[in-house]
Tab-separated table of C-alpha atoms and ligand atoms in Angstrom:
chain	number	residue	atom	x	y	z
T	4	MET	CA	-10.033	-77.982	-20.632
T	5	ASP	CA	-11.910	-76.905	-17.406
T	6	SER	CA	-14.178	-74.248	-17.713
T	7	LYS	CA	-12.150	-71.450	-16.328
T	8	GLU	CA	-9.639	-72.272	-18.549
T	9	PHE	CA	-11.773	-72.080	-21.390
T	10	LEU	CA	-12.943	-68.687	-20.436
T	11	LYS	CA	-9.432	-67.451	-19.997
T	12	LYS	CA	-8.678	-68.696	-23.392
T	13	LEU	CA	-11.471	-66.691	-25.087
T	14	TYR	CA	-10.121	-63.599	-23.196
T	15	ARG	CA	-6.686	-64.081	-24.408
T	16	THR	CA	-7.925	-64.676	-27.841
T	17	MET	CA	-10.081	-61.644	-28.004
T	18	VAL	CA	-7.082	-59.508	-26.363
T	19	ARG	CA	-4.666	-60.961	-28.998
T	20	ILE	CA	-6.617	-59.957	-31.847
T	21	ARG	CA	-7.267	-56.347	-30.205
T	22	TYR	CA	-3.867	-55.573	-29.382
T	23	CYS	CA	-3.004	-56.910	-32.960
T	24	GLU	CA	-5.453	-54.840	-34.769
T	25	GLU	CA	-4.548	-51.468	-32.749
T	26	SER	CA	-0.902	-52.041	-33.334
T	27	LEU	CA	-1.455	-51.781	-37.113
T	28	VAL	CA	-2.868	-48.194	-36.709
T	29	GLU	CA	0.276	-46.373	-36.154
T	30	PRO	CA	2.181	-48.353	-39.384
T	31	ILE	CA	-0.905	-47.559	-41.778
T	32	LEU	CA	-1.224	-43.656	-40.821
T	33	LYS	CA	2.757	-43.866	-41.495
T	34	GLY	CA	2.272	-45.226	-44.696
T	35	GLU	CA	4.600	-48.285	-43.463
T	36	VAL	CA	1.831	-50.643	-44.635
T	37	ARG	CA	0.514	-50.010	-48.003
T	38	CYS	CA	-2.289	-52.362	-48.599
T	39	PRO	CA	-5.885	-51.628	-47.573
T	40	VAL	CA	-6.562	-52.770	-44.096
T	41	HIS	CA	-9.948	-53.336	-42.607
T	42	LEU	CA	-9.863	-53.775	-38.883
T	43	TYR	CA	-11.707	-55.866	-36.791
T	44	SER	CA	-11.502	-53.869	-33.505
T	45	GLY	CA	-14.818	-54.089	-31.767
T	46	GLU	CA	-16.021	-57.337	-33.496
T	47	GLU	CA	-13.862	-59.877	-31.656
T	48	ALA	CA	-16.509	-61.647	-29.617
T	49	ILE	CA	-17.836	-63.211	-33.185
T	50	ALA	CA	-14.567	-64.806	-34.504
T	51	VAL	CA	-13.632	-65.878	-30.862
T	52	GLY	CA	-16.814	-67.367	-30.084
T	53	ILE	CA	-17.516	-69.020	-32.992
T	54	CYS	CA	-14.034	-70.543	-33.565
T	55	ALA	CA	-14.090	-71.840	-30.061
T	56	ALA	CA	-16.993	-74.243	-31.097
T	57	LEU	CA	-14.811	-75.560	-34.097
T	58	LYS	CA	-12.051	-78.133	-34.252
T	59	LYS	CA	-8.884	-77.576	-35.875
T	60	LYS	CA	-9.797	-79.750	-39.097
T	61	ASP	CA	-13.219	-77.436	-39.473
T	62	TYR	CA	-12.709	-74.929	-42.009
T	63	ILE	CA	-13.425	-71.204	-42.037
T	64	PHE	CA	-13.768	-68.812	-45.005
T	65	SER	CA	-13.493	-65.077	-44.588
T	66	THR	CA	-13.759	-61.791	-45.905
T	67	HIS	CA	-11.971	-58.314	-46.347
T	68	ARG	CA	-11.970	-58.017	-42.678
T	69	SER	CA	-10.115	-61.135	-41.866
T	70	HIS	CA	-7.575	-60.907	-39.234
T	71	GLY	CA	-9.865	-61.647	-36.310
T	72	HIS	CA	-10.890	-64.957	-38.384
T	73	TYR	CA	-7.493	-65.997	-38.884
T	74	LEU	CA	-6.087	-65.568	-35.340
T	75	ALA	CA	-9.249	-66.991	-33.805
T	76	LYS	CA	-8.896	-70.105	-35.783
T	77	GLY	CA	-5.188	-70.647	-34.620
T	78	GLY	CA	-3.195	-68.675	-37.254
T	79	ASP	CA	0.301	-67.450	-36.235
T	80	MET	CA	0.391	-63.881	-35.513
T	81	SER	CA	3.804	-63.336	-36.852
T	82	ALA	CA	2.872	-64.609	-40.010
T	83	LEU	CA	-0.252	-62.425	-40.211
T	84	VAL	CA	1.927	-59.126	-39.550
T	85	ALA	CA	4.427	-59.893	-42.015
T	86	GLU	CA	1.589	-60.346	-44.923
T	87	VAL	CA	0.036	-57.249	-44.082
T	88	TYR	CA	3.532	-55.734	-44.627
T	89	GLY	CA	3.695	-57.412	-48.037
T	90	LYS	CA	7.015	-59.683	-46.826
T	91	GLU	CA	8.059	-63.077	-48.164
T	92	SER	CA	7.550	-64.408	-44.557
T	93	GLY	CA	3.793	-63.635	-44.669
T	94	CYS	CA	1.298	-66.421	-44.553
T	95	SER	CA	0.478	-65.721	-48.252
T	96	ARG	CA	4.249	-64.854	-49.103
T	97	GLY	CA	3.556	-61.180	-49.106
T	98	ARG	CA	1.629	-61.490	-52.356
T	99	GLY	CA	-1.747	-61.035	-50.608
T	100	GLY	CA	-1.884	-58.414	-48.122
T	101	SER	CA	-4.361	-57.886	-45.669
T	102	MET	CA	-7.406	-59.013	-47.761
T	103	HIS	CA	-5.703	-62.325	-48.957
T	104	ILE	CA	-5.057	-64.085	-45.540
T	105	ALA	CA	-4.971	-68.035	-45.282
T	106	ASP	CA	-3.531	-70.715	-43.202
T	107	PRO	CA	-4.740	-74.300	-44.478
T	108	GLU	CA	-3.254	-75.900	-41.877
T	109	ASN	CA	-5.611	-74.587	-39.227
T	110	GLY	CA	-8.427	-74.731	-41.396
T	111	MET	CA	-8.454	-70.997	-42.448
T	112	MET	CA	-9.097	-71.499	-46.268
T	113	GLY	CA	-8.701	-67.910	-47.074
T	114	SER	CA	-10.436	-64.568	-47.447
T	115	ALA	CA	-10.947	-62.190	-50.330
T	116	PRO	CA	-11.925	-58.580	-50.971
T	117	ILE	CA	-15.024	-59.361	-53.355
T	118	VAL	CA	-18.185	-58.895	-51.067
T	119	GLY	CA	-19.758	-62.404	-50.869
T	120	GLY	CA	-17.208	-64.107	-52.874
T	121	THR	CA	-16.279	-66.503	-50.419
T	122	ILE	CA	-19.751	-67.854	-49.780
T	123	PRO	CA	-19.952	-70.130	-52.375
T	124	LEU	CA	-16.477	-71.412	-51.935
T	125	ALA	CA	-17.438	-72.440	-48.378
T	126	VAL	CA	-20.375	-74.074	-49.811
T	127	GLY	CA	-18.038	-76.028	-51.919
T	128	ALA	CA	-16.031	-76.953	-49.036
T	129	ALA	CA	-19.169	-78.229	-47.191
T	130	LEU	CA	-20.220	-80.199	-50.315
T	131	ALA	CA	-16.712	-82.024	-50.124
T	132	SER	CA	-17.014	-82.815	-46.489
T	133	SER	CA	-20.609	-84.237	-47.165
T	134	ILE	CA	-19.148	-86.411	-49.863
T	135	ARG	CA	-16.179	-87.496	-48.020
T	136	LYS	CA	-18.166	-87.952	-44.642
T	137	ASP	CA	-15.370	-86.481	-43.043
T	138	LYS	CA	-17.228	-84.650	-40.192
T	139	ARG	CA	-15.934	-81.347	-41.055
T	140	VAL	CA	-17.967	-78.381	-40.635
T	141	THR	CA	-17.374	-74.999	-42.517
T	142	VAL	CA	-18.066	-71.672	-41.151
T	143	SER	CA	-18.782	-69.005	-44.082
T	144	PHE	CA	-18.144	-65.602	-42.443
T	145	PHE	CA	-19.448	-62.691	-44.250
T	146	GLY	CA	-20.927	-59.014	-43.513
T	147	ASP	CA	-24.218	-57.471	-43.829
T	148	GLY	CA	-23.168	-55.993	-47.160
T	149	ALA	CA	-22.984	-59.587	-48.505
T	150	ALA	CA	-26.608	-60.047	-47.753
T	151	GLY	CA	-27.123	-57.694	-50.793
T	152	GLU	CA	-25.384	-60.105	-53.201
T	153	GLY	CA	-27.412	-62.505	-55.006
T	154	VAL	CA	-24.825	-65.283	-54.742
T	155	LEU	CA	-25.648	-65.742	-51.021
T	156	TYR	CA	-29.190	-66.647	-52.014
T	157	GLU	CA	-27.965	-69.284	-54.441
T	158	SER	CA	-25.546	-70.391	-51.921
T	159	LEU	CA	-28.344	-70.979	-49.101
T	160	ASN	CA	-30.543	-72.723	-51.631
T	161	PHE	CA	-27.870	-75.323	-52.633
T	162	ALA	CA	-26.412	-75.810	-48.794
T	163	ALA	CA	-30.368	-76.400	-47.922
T	164	LEU	CA	-31.156	-78.512	-50.837
T	165	LYS	CA	-27.826	-80.673	-50.104
T	166	LYS	CA	-28.266	-80.482	-46.234
T	167	LEU	CA	-24.733	-79.232	-45.823
T	168	PRO	CA	-22.531	-78.947	-42.935
T	169	ILE	CA	-22.046	-75.296	-43.122
T	170	VAL	CA	-22.722	-72.379	-40.453
T	171	PHE	CA	-23.670	-69.208	-42.405
T	172	ALA	CA	-22.254	-66.566	-40.071
T	173	CYS	CA	-23.353	-62.805	-40.658
T	174	GLU	CA	-21.310	-60.431	-38.956
T	175	ASN	CA	-24.128	-57.467	-38.621
T	176	ASN	CA	-21.928	-54.136	-37.977
T	177	LEU	CA	-24.959	-51.851	-39.334
T	178	TYR	CA	-22.734	-50.620	-42.257
T	179	SER	CA	-21.805	-51.669	-45.645
T	180	THR	CA	-18.751	-49.315	-45.994
T	181	HIS	CA	-20.420	-45.972	-45.590
T	182	LEU	CA	-24.051	-47.400	-46.036
T	183	PRO	CA	-26.000	-47.664	-43.051
T	184	ILE	CA	-28.250	-50.807	-43.346
T	185	ARG	CA	-31.408	-48.953	-42.858
T	186	GLU	CA	-30.847	-47.368	-45.998
T	187	CYS	CA	-30.488	-50.393	-48.061
T	188	ARG	CA	-32.604	-52.990	-46.490
T	189	VAL	CA	-36.233	-53.049	-45.916
T	190	ASP	CA	-35.909	-55.518	-42.913
T	191	ASP	CA	-32.621	-54.913	-40.864
T	192	ASN	CA	-33.126	-58.404	-39.501
T	193	ILE	CA	-30.726	-60.392	-41.722
T	194	SER	CA	-31.491	-63.804	-39.993
T	195	THR	CA	-34.854	-64.031	-41.795
T	196	ILE	CA	-33.486	-64.569	-45.020
T	197	GLY	CA	-32.621	-68.336	-44.025
T	198	LYS	CA	-36.439	-68.828	-43.451
T	199	PRO	CA	-37.596	-69.222	-47.214
T	200	PHE	CA	-34.915	-71.910	-47.541
T	201	CYS	CA	-35.947	-73.880	-44.310
T	202	ILE	CA	-32.750	-73.173	-42.832
T	203	LYS	CA	-32.630	-72.684	-38.968
T	204	SER	CA	-31.730	-69.175	-38.460
T	205	PHE	CA	-30.830	-67.407	-35.121
T	206	ARG	CA	-29.932	-63.771	-34.368
T	207	ALA	CA	-27.679	-62.462	-31.247
T	208	ASP	CA	-25.602	-60.108	-29.672
T	209	GLY	CA	-22.356	-60.205	-31.361
T	210	ASN	CA	-20.787	-58.366	-28.868
T	211	ASN	CA	-21.225	-60.948	-26.116
T	212	VAL	CA	-18.756	-63.653	-26.591
T	213	LEU	CA	-20.531	-66.375	-24.437
T	214	LYS	CA	-23.885	-65.713	-26.196
T	215	VAL	CA	-21.941	-66.170	-29.614
T	216	TYR	CA	-20.355	-69.455	-28.398
T	217	GLU	CA	-23.405	-70.919	-27.131
T	218	ILE	CA	-25.438	-70.388	-30.506
T	219	ALA	CA	-22.559	-71.372	-32.673
T	220	LYS	CA	-21.782	-74.579	-30.548
T	221	LYS	CA	-25.513	-75.627	-31.219
T	222	ALA	CA	-25.057	-74.770	-34.868
T	223	VAL	CA	-21.904	-76.715	-35.177
T	224	ASP	CA	-23.531	-79.593	-33.282
T	225	VAL	CA	-26.591	-79.675	-35.843
T	226	CYS	CA	-24.216	-79.472	-38.678
T	227	ARG	CA	-21.856	-82.216	-37.207
T	228	LYS	CA	-25.339	-84.373	-37.066
T	229	ASN	CA	-25.859	-83.763	-40.917
T	230	GLN	CA	-28.636	-81.620	-39.817
T	231	GLY	CA	-27.292	-78.502	-41.350
T	232	PRO	CA	-27.221	-75.884	-42.500
T	233	VAL	CA	-27.480	-73.140	-39.928
T	234	PHE	CA	-27.718	-69.381	-40.373
T	235	LEU	CA	-26.334	-67.128	-37.690
T	236	GLU	CA	-26.483	-63.355	-37.650
T	237	PHE	CA	-24.754	-61.530	-35.008
T	238	VAL	CA	-25.124	-57.677	-34.291
T	239	THR	CA	-22.078	-55.739	-33.538
T	240	TYR	CA	-20.386	-52.732	-34.706
T	241	ARG	CA	-16.688	-51.668	-35.535
T	242	LEU	CA	-14.632	-49.144	-33.578
T	243	ARG	CA	-12.491	-48.121	-36.325
T	244	GLY	CA	-13.083	-46.875	-39.830
T	245	HIS	CA	-14.439	-49.096	-42.567
T	246	VAL	CA	-10.758	-49.222	-44.209
T	247	GLY	CA	-7.850	-48.046	-42.284
T	248	PRO	CA	-7.970	-46.757	-38.569
T	249	ASP	CA	-10.707	-43.744	-39.079
T	250	ASP	CA	-11.728	-43.262	-42.587
T	251	ASN	CA	-9.656	-40.256	-42.719
T	252	ILE	CA	-6.569	-41.971	-44.114
T	253	GLN	CA	-6.882	-39.811	-47.401
T	254	GLY	CA	-8.299	-36.634	-45.534
T	255	THR	CA	-11.738	-37.403	-47.207
T	256	ASN	CA	-13.562	-37.675	-43.662
T	257	THR	CA	-15.733	-40.438	-44.820
T	258	ASP	CA	-16.821	-41.905	-41.454
T	259	ILE	CA	-20.330	-40.818	-41.300
T	260	ARG	CA	-21.667	-42.494	-38.657
T	261	PRO	CA	-23.316	-40.290	-36.041
T	262	LYS	CA	-20.669	-39.683	-32.951
T	263	GLU	CA	-23.515	-40.402	-30.603
T	264	GLU	CA	-24.051	-43.717	-32.189
T	265	VAL	CA	-20.225	-44.595	-32.038
T	266	ALA	CA	-20.288	-43.510	-28.233
T	267	VAL	CA	-23.073	-45.943	-27.515
T	268	TRP	CA	-21.303	-48.643	-29.127
T	269	ARG	CA	-18.100	-47.944	-27.414
T	270	LYS	CA	-19.733	-48.690	-23.896
T	271	LYS	CA	-20.834	-52.075	-25.652
T	272	ASP	CA	-17.083	-52.798	-26.707
T	273	PRO	CA	-16.783	-56.998	-26.382
T	274	VAL	CA	-13.593	-56.847	-24.705
T	275	LYS	CA	-14.806	-54.653	-21.711
T	276	LYS	CA	-17.882	-56.387	-21.625
T	277	PHE	CA	-16.452	-59.871	-21.258
T	278	GLU	CA	-13.584	-58.195	-18.585
T	279	ARG	CA	-16.702	-57.188	-16.625
T	280	PHE	CA	-18.304	-60.704	-16.583
T	281	LEU	CA	-14.909	-62.193	-15.675
T	282	VAL	CA	-14.364	-60.050	-12.562
T	283	LYS	CA	-17.854	-60.097	-11.364
T	284	ASN	CA	-17.806	-64.103	-11.612
T	285	LYS	CA	-14.068	-64.187	-10.097
T	286	ILE	CA	-13.023	-65.881	-12.937
T	287	LEU	CA	-10.055	-63.685	-13.572
T	288	SER	CA	-8.574	-60.711	-11.164
T	289	LYS	CA	-7.677	-57.234	-12.343
T	290	THR	CA	-4.014	-58.596	-12.171
T	291	ASP	CA	-4.841	-61.757	-14.352
T	292	MET	CA	-6.111	-59.584	-17.008
T	293	GLU	CA	-3.121	-57.336	-17.200
T	294	ASN	CA	-0.670	-60.164	-17.398
T	295	ILE	CA	-2.769	-61.415	-20.137
T	296	LYS	CA	-2.492	-57.889	-21.883
T	297	LYS	CA	1.233	-57.893	-21.248
T	298	GLN	CA	1.678	-61.413	-23.087
T	299	ALA	CA	-0.467	-60.034	-26.000
T	300	GLU	CA	1.707	-56.981	-26.121
T	301	LYS	CA	4.873	-58.897	-26.177
T	302	GLU	CA	3.570	-61.213	-28.877
T	303	VAL	CA	2.485	-58.120	-30.965
T	304	GLN	CA	6.206	-56.681	-30.649
T	305	LYS	CA	7.799	-59.844	-31.868
T	306	ALA	CA	5.243	-60.069	-34.559
T	307	HIS	CA	6.296	-56.539	-36.042
T	308	ALA	CA	9.975	-57.142	-35.403
T	309	PHE	CA	9.679	-60.244	-37.348
T	310	ALA	CA	7.731	-58.639	-40.217
T	311	LEU	CA	10.371	-55.606	-40.262
T	312	LYS	CA	13.399	-57.840	-40.496
T	313	SER	CA	11.684	-60.168	-43.195
T	314	PRO	CA	12.688	-59.378	-46.811
T	315	TYR	CA	10.161	-58.255	-49.401
T	316	PRO	CA	9.280	-60.925	-52.347
T	317	LYS	CA	12.622	-60.903	-54.867
T	318	LYS	CA	11.697	-58.540	-57.779
T	319	GLY	CA	11.559	-61.081	-60.497
T	320	GLU	CA	9.463	-63.238	-58.193
T	321	VAL	CA	6.341	-61.323	-57.324
T	322	THR	CA	4.215	-63.201	-59.686
T	323	LYS	CA	5.401	-66.258	-58.353
T	324	TYR	CA	2.738	-68.371	-56.597
T	325	VAL	CA	0.107	-66.105	-57.914
T	326	PHE	CA	-2.695	-67.662	-59.947
T	327	ASN	CA	-1.822	-67.247	-63.751
T	328	GLN	CA	-4.302	-68.561	-66.331
B	60	LIG	C1	-18.606	-57.389	-55.326
B	60	LIG	C2	-18.442	-56.140	-54.553
B	60	LIG	N1	-19.031	-55.338	-54.487
B	60	LIG	C3	-18.590	-54.213	-53.761
B	60	LIG	C4	-17.178	-54.133	-53.332
B	60	LIG	C5	-16.619	-52.808	-52.435
B	60	LIG	N2	-16.866	-53.211	-51.007
B	60	LIG	C6	-15.752	-53.275	-50.360
B	60	LIG	S1	-16.082	-53.774	-48.721
B	60	LIG	C7	-17.823	-53.150	-48.952
B	60	LIG	C8	-18.751	-53.526	-48.057
B	60	LIG	C9	-18.923	-54.732	-47.321
B	60	LIG	O1	-19.913	-54.505	-46.213
B	60	LIG	P1	-20.067	-55.638	-45.246
B	60	LIG	O2	-20.388	-56.928	-46.015
B	60	LIG	O3	-21.034	-55.303	-44.389
B	60	LIG	O4	-18.588	-55.866	-44.457
B	60	LIG	P2	-17.689	-54.999	-43.509
B	60	LIG	O5	-17.257	-54.128	-44.112
B	60	LIG	O6	-18.850	-53.873	-42.721
B	60	LIG	O7	-17.343	-55.852	-42.497
B	60	LIG	C10	-18.028	-52.686	-50.302
B	60	LIG	C11	-19.127	-52.490	-50.816
B	60	LIG	C12	-16.553	-55.261	-53.221
B	60	LIG	N3	-15.304	-55.373	-52.873
B	60	LIG	N4	-17.168	-56.347	-53.650
B	61	LIG	MG1	-21.048	-54.434	-42.506
């Protein structure tokens, strides 16, 4: 793929994620979507930049805010939207909802609402790759909130000890639910936590897709050469509420983020930022970008139509495919 095609693909994937996320706002507010949904709007550059550095066979493990990771790794949008609606045709057969998204065919190994819960699973997958020598790299996505979970530190130690091919990718959106990072961490620079484990660590602007890609590519190459793990921190901001479109979903007015702060970050919107770059460098014209948006809009409409016409799991089968002890 030449570099223009590559940049176009990055842009298209970011737009697809944004349009898909925003298309869920109305159904959530109308109560048509019943599961909790953590929208990824504003953080697209991280999933897209990192997944562009990966091969299809590489693994990713995600969080409660998982839609962007799934789409960036090649997941089908219709199966995602159907899952969010709880339909049998969803990527987890409607049993999981927004926080249990998976697509093993494309290396998206799963997501879970337990903060930090997928980090040791990702380490386990990287351990398997290292034993099998299959040259796969695993990316563990987690939020700044997971830096308060002990399991992260155990995972860092074990991964460093065994030199596992894993990239720890922290999406620092400055809040853990409604708790600002400065109120729960002594040092808001999360990347420093890799240092005591002798893990190469980097921190960068998570709203700049090219920067994310550049750093992720280096990290993935290090892991591919069995010189991992690597710790990456990307600073970003969510443009929607912690859960639901605006945290007002139950009328509780819980988005306590200062309006001025939100306004500053709106100006750093990663999609708009990349658009300015693409126009300035004459990579895409405004018409090209409009066409990409129209295609994304069509894909989103198709995904919703597919989800709406799909059946719910049958009454007697809701526990089918669900883990039972
Ligand atoms: C172990 C655990 N503790 C608490 C919660 C409740 N909870 C859900 S999301 C969340 C915040 C996560 O923040 P962060 O990791 O920064 O991700 P973000 O939502 O900002 O993307 C919390 C505390 C949980 N799901 N799991
Ligand atoms: Mg956070």
